[in-house]
mmCIF file of C-alpha atoms in Angstrom:
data_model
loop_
_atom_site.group_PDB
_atom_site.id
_atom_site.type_symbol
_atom_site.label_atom_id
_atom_site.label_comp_id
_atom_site.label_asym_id
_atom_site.label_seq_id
_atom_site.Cartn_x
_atom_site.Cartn_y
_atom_site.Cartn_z
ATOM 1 C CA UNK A 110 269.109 2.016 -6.318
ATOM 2 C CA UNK A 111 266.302 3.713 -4.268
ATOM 3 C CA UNK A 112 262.977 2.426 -4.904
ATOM 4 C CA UNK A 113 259.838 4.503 -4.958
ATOM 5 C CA UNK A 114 255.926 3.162 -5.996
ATOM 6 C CA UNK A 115 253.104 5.236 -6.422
ATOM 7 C CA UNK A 116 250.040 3.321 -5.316
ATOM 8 C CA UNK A 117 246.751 5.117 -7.210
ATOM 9 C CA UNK A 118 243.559 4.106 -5.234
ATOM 10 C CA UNK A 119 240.342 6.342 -6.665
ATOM 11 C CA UNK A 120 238.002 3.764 -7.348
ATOM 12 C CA UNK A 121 234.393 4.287 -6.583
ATOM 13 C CA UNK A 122 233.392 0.732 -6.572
ATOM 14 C CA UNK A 123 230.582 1.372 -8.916
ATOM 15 C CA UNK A 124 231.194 -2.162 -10.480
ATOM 16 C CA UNK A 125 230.556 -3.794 -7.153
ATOM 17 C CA UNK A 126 227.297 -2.249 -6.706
ATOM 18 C CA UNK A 127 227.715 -0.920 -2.982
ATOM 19 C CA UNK A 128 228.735 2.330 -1.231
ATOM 20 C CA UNK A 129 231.784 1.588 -0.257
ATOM 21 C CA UNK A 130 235.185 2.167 -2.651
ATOM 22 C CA UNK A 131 236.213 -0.865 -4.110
ATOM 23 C CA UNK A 132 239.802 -0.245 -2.740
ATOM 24 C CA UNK A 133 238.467 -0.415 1.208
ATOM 25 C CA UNK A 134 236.322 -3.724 0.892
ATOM 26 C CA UNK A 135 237.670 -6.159 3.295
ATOM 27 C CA UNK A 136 239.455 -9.800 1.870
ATOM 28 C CA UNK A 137 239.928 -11.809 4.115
ATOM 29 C CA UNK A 138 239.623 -9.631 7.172
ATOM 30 C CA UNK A 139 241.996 -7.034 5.841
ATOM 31 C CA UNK A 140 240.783 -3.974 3.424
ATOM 32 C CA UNK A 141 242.021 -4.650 -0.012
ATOM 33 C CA UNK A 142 244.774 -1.119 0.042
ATOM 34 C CA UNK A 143 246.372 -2.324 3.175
ATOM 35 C CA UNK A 144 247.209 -5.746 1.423
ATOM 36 C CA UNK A 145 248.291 -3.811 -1.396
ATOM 37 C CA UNK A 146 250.941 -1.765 0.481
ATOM 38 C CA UNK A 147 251.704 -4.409 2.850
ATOM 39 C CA UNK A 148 252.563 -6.112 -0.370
ATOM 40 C CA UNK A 149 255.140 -3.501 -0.987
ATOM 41 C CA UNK A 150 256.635 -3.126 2.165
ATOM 42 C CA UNK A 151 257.072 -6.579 2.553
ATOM 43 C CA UNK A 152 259.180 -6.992 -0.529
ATOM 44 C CA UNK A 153 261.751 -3.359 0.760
ATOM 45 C CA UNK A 154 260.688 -2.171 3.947
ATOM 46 C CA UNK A 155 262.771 0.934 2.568
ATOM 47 C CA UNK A 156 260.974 1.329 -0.037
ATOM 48 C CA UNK A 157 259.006 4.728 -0.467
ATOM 49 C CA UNK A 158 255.512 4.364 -0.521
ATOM 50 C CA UNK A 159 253.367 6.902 -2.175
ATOM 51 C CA UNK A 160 249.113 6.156 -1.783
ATOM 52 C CA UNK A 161 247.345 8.312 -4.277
ATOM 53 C CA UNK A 162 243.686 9.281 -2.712
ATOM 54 C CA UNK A 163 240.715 11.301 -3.843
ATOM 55 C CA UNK A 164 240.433 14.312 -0.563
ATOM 56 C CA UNK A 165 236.953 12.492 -0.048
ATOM 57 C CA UNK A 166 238.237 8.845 0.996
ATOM 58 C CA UNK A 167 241.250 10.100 2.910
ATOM 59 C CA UNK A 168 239.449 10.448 6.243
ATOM 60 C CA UNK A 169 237.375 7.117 5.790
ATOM 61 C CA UNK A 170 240.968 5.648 4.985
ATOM 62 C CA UNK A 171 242.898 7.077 8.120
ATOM 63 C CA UNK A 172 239.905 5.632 10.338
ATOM 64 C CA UNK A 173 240.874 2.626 8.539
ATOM 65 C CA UNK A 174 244.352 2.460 9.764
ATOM 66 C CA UNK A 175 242.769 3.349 13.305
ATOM 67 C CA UNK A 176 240.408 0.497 13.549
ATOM 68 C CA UNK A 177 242.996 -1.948 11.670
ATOM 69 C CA UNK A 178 246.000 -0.558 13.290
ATOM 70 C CA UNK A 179 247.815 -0.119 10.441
ATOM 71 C CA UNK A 180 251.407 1.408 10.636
ATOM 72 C CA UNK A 181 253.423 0.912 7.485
ATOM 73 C CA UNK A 182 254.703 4.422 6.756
ATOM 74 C CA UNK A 183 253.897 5.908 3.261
ATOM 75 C CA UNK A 184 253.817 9.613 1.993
ATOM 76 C CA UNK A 185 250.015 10.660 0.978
ATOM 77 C CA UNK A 186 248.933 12.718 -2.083
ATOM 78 C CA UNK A 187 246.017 14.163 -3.685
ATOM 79 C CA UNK A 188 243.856 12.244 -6.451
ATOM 80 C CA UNK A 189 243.349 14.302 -9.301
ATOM 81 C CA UNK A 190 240.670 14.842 -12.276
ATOM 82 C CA UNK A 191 242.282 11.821 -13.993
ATOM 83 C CA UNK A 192 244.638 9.033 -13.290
ATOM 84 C CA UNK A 193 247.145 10.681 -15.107
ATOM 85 C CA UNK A 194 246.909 13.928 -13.007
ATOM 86 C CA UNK A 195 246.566 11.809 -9.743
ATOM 87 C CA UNK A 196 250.358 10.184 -10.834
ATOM 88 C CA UNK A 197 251.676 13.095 -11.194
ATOM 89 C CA UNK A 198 250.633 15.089 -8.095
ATOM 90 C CA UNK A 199 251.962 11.254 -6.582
ATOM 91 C CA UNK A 200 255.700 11.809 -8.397
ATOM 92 C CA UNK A 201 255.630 15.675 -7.232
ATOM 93 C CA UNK A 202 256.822 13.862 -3.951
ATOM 94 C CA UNK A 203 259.495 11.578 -5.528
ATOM 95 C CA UNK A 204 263.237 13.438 -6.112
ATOM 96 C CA UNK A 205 263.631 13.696 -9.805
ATOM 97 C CA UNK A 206 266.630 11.273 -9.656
ATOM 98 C CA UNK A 207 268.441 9.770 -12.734
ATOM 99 C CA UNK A 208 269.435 6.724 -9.898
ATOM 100 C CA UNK A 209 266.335 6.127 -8.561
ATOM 101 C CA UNK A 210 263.083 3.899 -9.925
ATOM 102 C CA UNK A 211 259.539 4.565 -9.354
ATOM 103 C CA UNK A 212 257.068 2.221 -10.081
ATOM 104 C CA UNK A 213 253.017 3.391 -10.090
ATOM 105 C CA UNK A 214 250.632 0.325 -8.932
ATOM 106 C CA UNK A 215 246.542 -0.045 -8.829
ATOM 107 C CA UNK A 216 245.718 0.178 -5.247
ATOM 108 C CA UNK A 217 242.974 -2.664 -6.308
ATOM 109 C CA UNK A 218 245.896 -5.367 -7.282
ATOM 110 C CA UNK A 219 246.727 -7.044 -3.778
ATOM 111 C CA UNK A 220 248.577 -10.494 -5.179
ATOM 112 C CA UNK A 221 251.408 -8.698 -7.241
ATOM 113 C CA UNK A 222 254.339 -11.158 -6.594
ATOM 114 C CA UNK A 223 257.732 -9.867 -5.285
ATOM 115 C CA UNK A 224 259.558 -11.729 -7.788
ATOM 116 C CA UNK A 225 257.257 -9.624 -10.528
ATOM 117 C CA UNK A 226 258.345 -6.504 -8.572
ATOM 118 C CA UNK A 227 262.283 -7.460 -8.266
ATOM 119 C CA UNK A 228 262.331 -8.220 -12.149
ATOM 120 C CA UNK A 229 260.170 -4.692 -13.273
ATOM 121 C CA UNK A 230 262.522 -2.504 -10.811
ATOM 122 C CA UNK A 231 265.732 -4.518 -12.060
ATOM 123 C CA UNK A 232 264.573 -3.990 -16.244
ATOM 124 C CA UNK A 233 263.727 -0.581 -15.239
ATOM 125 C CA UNK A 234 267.197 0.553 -13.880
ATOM 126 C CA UNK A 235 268.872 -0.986 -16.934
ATOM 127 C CA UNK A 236 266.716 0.244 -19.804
ATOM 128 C CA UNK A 237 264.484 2.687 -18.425
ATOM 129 C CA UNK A 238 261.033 1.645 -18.631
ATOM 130 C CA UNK A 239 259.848 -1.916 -17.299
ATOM 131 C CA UNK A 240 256.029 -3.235 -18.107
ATOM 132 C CA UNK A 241 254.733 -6.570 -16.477
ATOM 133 C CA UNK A 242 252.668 -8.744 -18.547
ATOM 134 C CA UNK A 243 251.159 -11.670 -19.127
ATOM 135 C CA UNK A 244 250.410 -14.030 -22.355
ATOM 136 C CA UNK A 245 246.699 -13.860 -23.250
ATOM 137 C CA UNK A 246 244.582 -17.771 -22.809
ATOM 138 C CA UNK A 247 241.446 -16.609 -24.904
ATOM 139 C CA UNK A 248 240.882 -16.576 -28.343
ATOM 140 C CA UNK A 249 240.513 -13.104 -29.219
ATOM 141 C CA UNK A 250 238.706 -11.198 -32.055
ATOM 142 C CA UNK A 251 238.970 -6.886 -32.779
ATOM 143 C CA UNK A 252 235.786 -5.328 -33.330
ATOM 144 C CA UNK A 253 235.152 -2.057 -35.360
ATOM 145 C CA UNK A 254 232.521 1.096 -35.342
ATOM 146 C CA UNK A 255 230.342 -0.727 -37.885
ATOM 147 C CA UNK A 256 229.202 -4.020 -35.862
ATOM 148 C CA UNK A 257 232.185 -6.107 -37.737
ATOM 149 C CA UNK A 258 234.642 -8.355 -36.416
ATOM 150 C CA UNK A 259 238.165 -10.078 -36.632
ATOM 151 C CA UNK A 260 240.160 -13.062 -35.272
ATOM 152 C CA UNK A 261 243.331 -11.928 -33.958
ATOM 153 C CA UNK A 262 247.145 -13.900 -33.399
ATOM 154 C CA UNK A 263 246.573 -14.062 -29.641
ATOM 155 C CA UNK A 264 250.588 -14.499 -29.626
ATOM 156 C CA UNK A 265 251.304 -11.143 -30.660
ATOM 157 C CA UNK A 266 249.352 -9.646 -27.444
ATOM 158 C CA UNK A 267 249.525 -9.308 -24.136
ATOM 159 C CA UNK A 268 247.765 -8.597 -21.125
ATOM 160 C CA UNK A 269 249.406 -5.414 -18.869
ATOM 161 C CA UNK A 270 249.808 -5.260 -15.354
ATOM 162 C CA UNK A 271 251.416 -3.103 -12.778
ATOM 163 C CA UNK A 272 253.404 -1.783 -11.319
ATOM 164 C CA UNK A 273 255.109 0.120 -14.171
ATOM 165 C CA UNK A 274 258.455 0.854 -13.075
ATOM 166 C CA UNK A 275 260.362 3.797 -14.573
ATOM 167 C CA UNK A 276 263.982 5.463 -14.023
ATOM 168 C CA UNK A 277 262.778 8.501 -11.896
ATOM 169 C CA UNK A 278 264.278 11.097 -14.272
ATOM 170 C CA UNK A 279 262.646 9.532 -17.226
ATOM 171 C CA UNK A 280 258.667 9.985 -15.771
ATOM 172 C CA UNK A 281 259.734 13.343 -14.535
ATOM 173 C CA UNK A 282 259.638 14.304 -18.237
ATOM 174 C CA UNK A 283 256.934 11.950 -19.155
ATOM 175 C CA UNK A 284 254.696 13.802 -16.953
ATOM 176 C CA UNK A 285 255.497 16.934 -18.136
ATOM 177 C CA UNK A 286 253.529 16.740 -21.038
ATOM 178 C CA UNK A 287 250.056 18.134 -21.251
ATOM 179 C CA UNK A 288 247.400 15.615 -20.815
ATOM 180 C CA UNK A 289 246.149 13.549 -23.720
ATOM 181 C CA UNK A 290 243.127 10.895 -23.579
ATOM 182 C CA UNK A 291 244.949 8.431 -25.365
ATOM 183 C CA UNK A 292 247.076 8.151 -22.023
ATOM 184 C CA UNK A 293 245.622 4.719 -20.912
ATOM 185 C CA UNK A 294 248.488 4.069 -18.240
ATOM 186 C CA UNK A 295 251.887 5.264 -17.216
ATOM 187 C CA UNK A 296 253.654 2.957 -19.917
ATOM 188 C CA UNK A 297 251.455 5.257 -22.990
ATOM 189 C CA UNK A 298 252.531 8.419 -21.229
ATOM 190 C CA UNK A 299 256.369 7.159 -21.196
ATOM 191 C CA UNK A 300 256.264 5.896 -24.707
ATOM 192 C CA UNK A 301 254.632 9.582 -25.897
ATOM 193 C CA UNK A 302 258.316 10.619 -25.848
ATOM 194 C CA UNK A 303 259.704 8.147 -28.030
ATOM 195 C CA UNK A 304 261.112 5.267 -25.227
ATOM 196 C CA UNK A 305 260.129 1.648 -25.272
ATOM 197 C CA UNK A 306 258.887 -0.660 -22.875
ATOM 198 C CA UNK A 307 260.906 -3.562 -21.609
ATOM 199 C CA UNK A 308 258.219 -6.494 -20.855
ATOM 200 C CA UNK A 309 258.475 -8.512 -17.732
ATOM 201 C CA UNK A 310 256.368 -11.600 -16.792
ATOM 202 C CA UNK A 311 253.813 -10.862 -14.822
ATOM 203 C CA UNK A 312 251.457 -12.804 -12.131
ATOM 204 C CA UNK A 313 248.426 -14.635 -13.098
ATOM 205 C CA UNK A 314 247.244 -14.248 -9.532
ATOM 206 C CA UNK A 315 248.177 -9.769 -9.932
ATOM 207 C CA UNK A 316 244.482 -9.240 -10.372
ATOM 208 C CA UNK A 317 242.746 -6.014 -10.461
ATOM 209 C CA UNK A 318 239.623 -6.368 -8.481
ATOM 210 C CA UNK A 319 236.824 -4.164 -10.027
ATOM 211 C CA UNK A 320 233.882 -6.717 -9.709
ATOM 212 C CA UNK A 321 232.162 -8.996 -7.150
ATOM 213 C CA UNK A 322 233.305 -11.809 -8.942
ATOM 214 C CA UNK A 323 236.987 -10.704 -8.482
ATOM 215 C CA UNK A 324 236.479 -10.645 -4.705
ATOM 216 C CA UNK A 325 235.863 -14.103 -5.063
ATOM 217 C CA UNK A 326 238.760 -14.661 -6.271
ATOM 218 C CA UNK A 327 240.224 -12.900 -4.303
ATOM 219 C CA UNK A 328 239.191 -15.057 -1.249
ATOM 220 C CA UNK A 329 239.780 -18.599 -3.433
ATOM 221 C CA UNK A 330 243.588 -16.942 -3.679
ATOM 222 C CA UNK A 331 243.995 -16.193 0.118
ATOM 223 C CA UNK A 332 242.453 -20.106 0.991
ATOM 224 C CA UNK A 333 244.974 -21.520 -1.646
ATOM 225 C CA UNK A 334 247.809 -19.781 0.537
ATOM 226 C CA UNK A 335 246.475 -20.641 3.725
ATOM 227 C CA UNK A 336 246.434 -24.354 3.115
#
């Protein structure tokens, strides 16, 4: 099986309240994308790497790899108006191949496990579509348009992650179809044509950093490894 992943980085970092995209802060001593493809590379050095990027970051990211010498090969594609156009114009460099898998990943999720990648790419080869997630720890209540409220069975729910790994054939079609709003990640655009998800466990460390306090994190996670 030949392994793709689509890494979509075109965050403005708006939540973290400074100038620079979320996706090139530095953990660590290393920019937040690099750790995310080294991630991948790590786990299949053949694996095809894909990074998604809005035309206005792509210089400030290649004088990233210059100052950080970075060198793992990956194909680069245009961001579009929406994630959903930004995966596509990342698959329109993937071979539209009923043997391969593609998975798409946030550029902002650095501590995806390989074991949560081996299990998503093997459920995806066997049933199509894999989704990792994890169980949710809160108590959790649903909220309407009028100001009311509701407790919820927190077993019934759970919390997604990526990457979303697909049979290559099957989000060739999936991204066929004309955009809708209601397309919240790769897994809604798959399931417009009638397939279901496969859930995998996910990481509790897999992350998406959005916010300052997630950088913390993000450093607490890189100590607890160090020691």
């Amino acid at each position: 099986m030949k392994k793709y992943v689509i890494i979509v980085a075109g965050g403005k970092g708006l939540r973290m309240g400074g100038d620079i995209p979320k996706q090139f802060l530095p953990v660590d001593g290393s920019p937040i994308l690099m750790r995310t493809l080294s991630q991948f590379h790590q786990y299949d050095p053949q694996m095809g790497i894909i990074l998604v990027l809005p035309e206005s970051q792509i210089s400030y990211w290649k004088n990233l790899c210059v100052e950080y010498d970075f060198k793992i090969p990956y194909q680069l594609a245009l961001g579009g108006e929406t994630r959903f156009h930004s995966v596509k114009n990342g698959l329109a460099l993937v071979p539209n191949d009923p043997e391969a898998c593609v998975g798409v990943h946030d550029g902002v999720r650095p501590f995806v496990s390989h074991q949560v990648i081996e299990e998503a790419y093997k459920a995806a080869a066997m049933n199509g579509a894999a989704v990792p997630a994890i169980p949710l720890v809160d108590s959790i209540r649903k909220v309407d348009l009028k100001g009311g409220n509701e407790a919820k069975n927190r077993a019934e729910y759970r919390l997604v992650q990526t990457p979303q790994v697909f049979r290559a054939d099957l989000l060739w079609k999936a991204y066929e179809q004309d955009y809708c709003e209601e397309f919240t990640d790769d897994a809604s655009v798959v399931e417009r044509l009638g397939h279901k998800m496969t859930l995998t466990d996910g990481n509790r460390e897999n992350i998406k950093i959005t916010t300052s306090f997630d950088l913390i994190l993000a450093e607490a996670f890189l100590r607890k490894n160090d020691c």
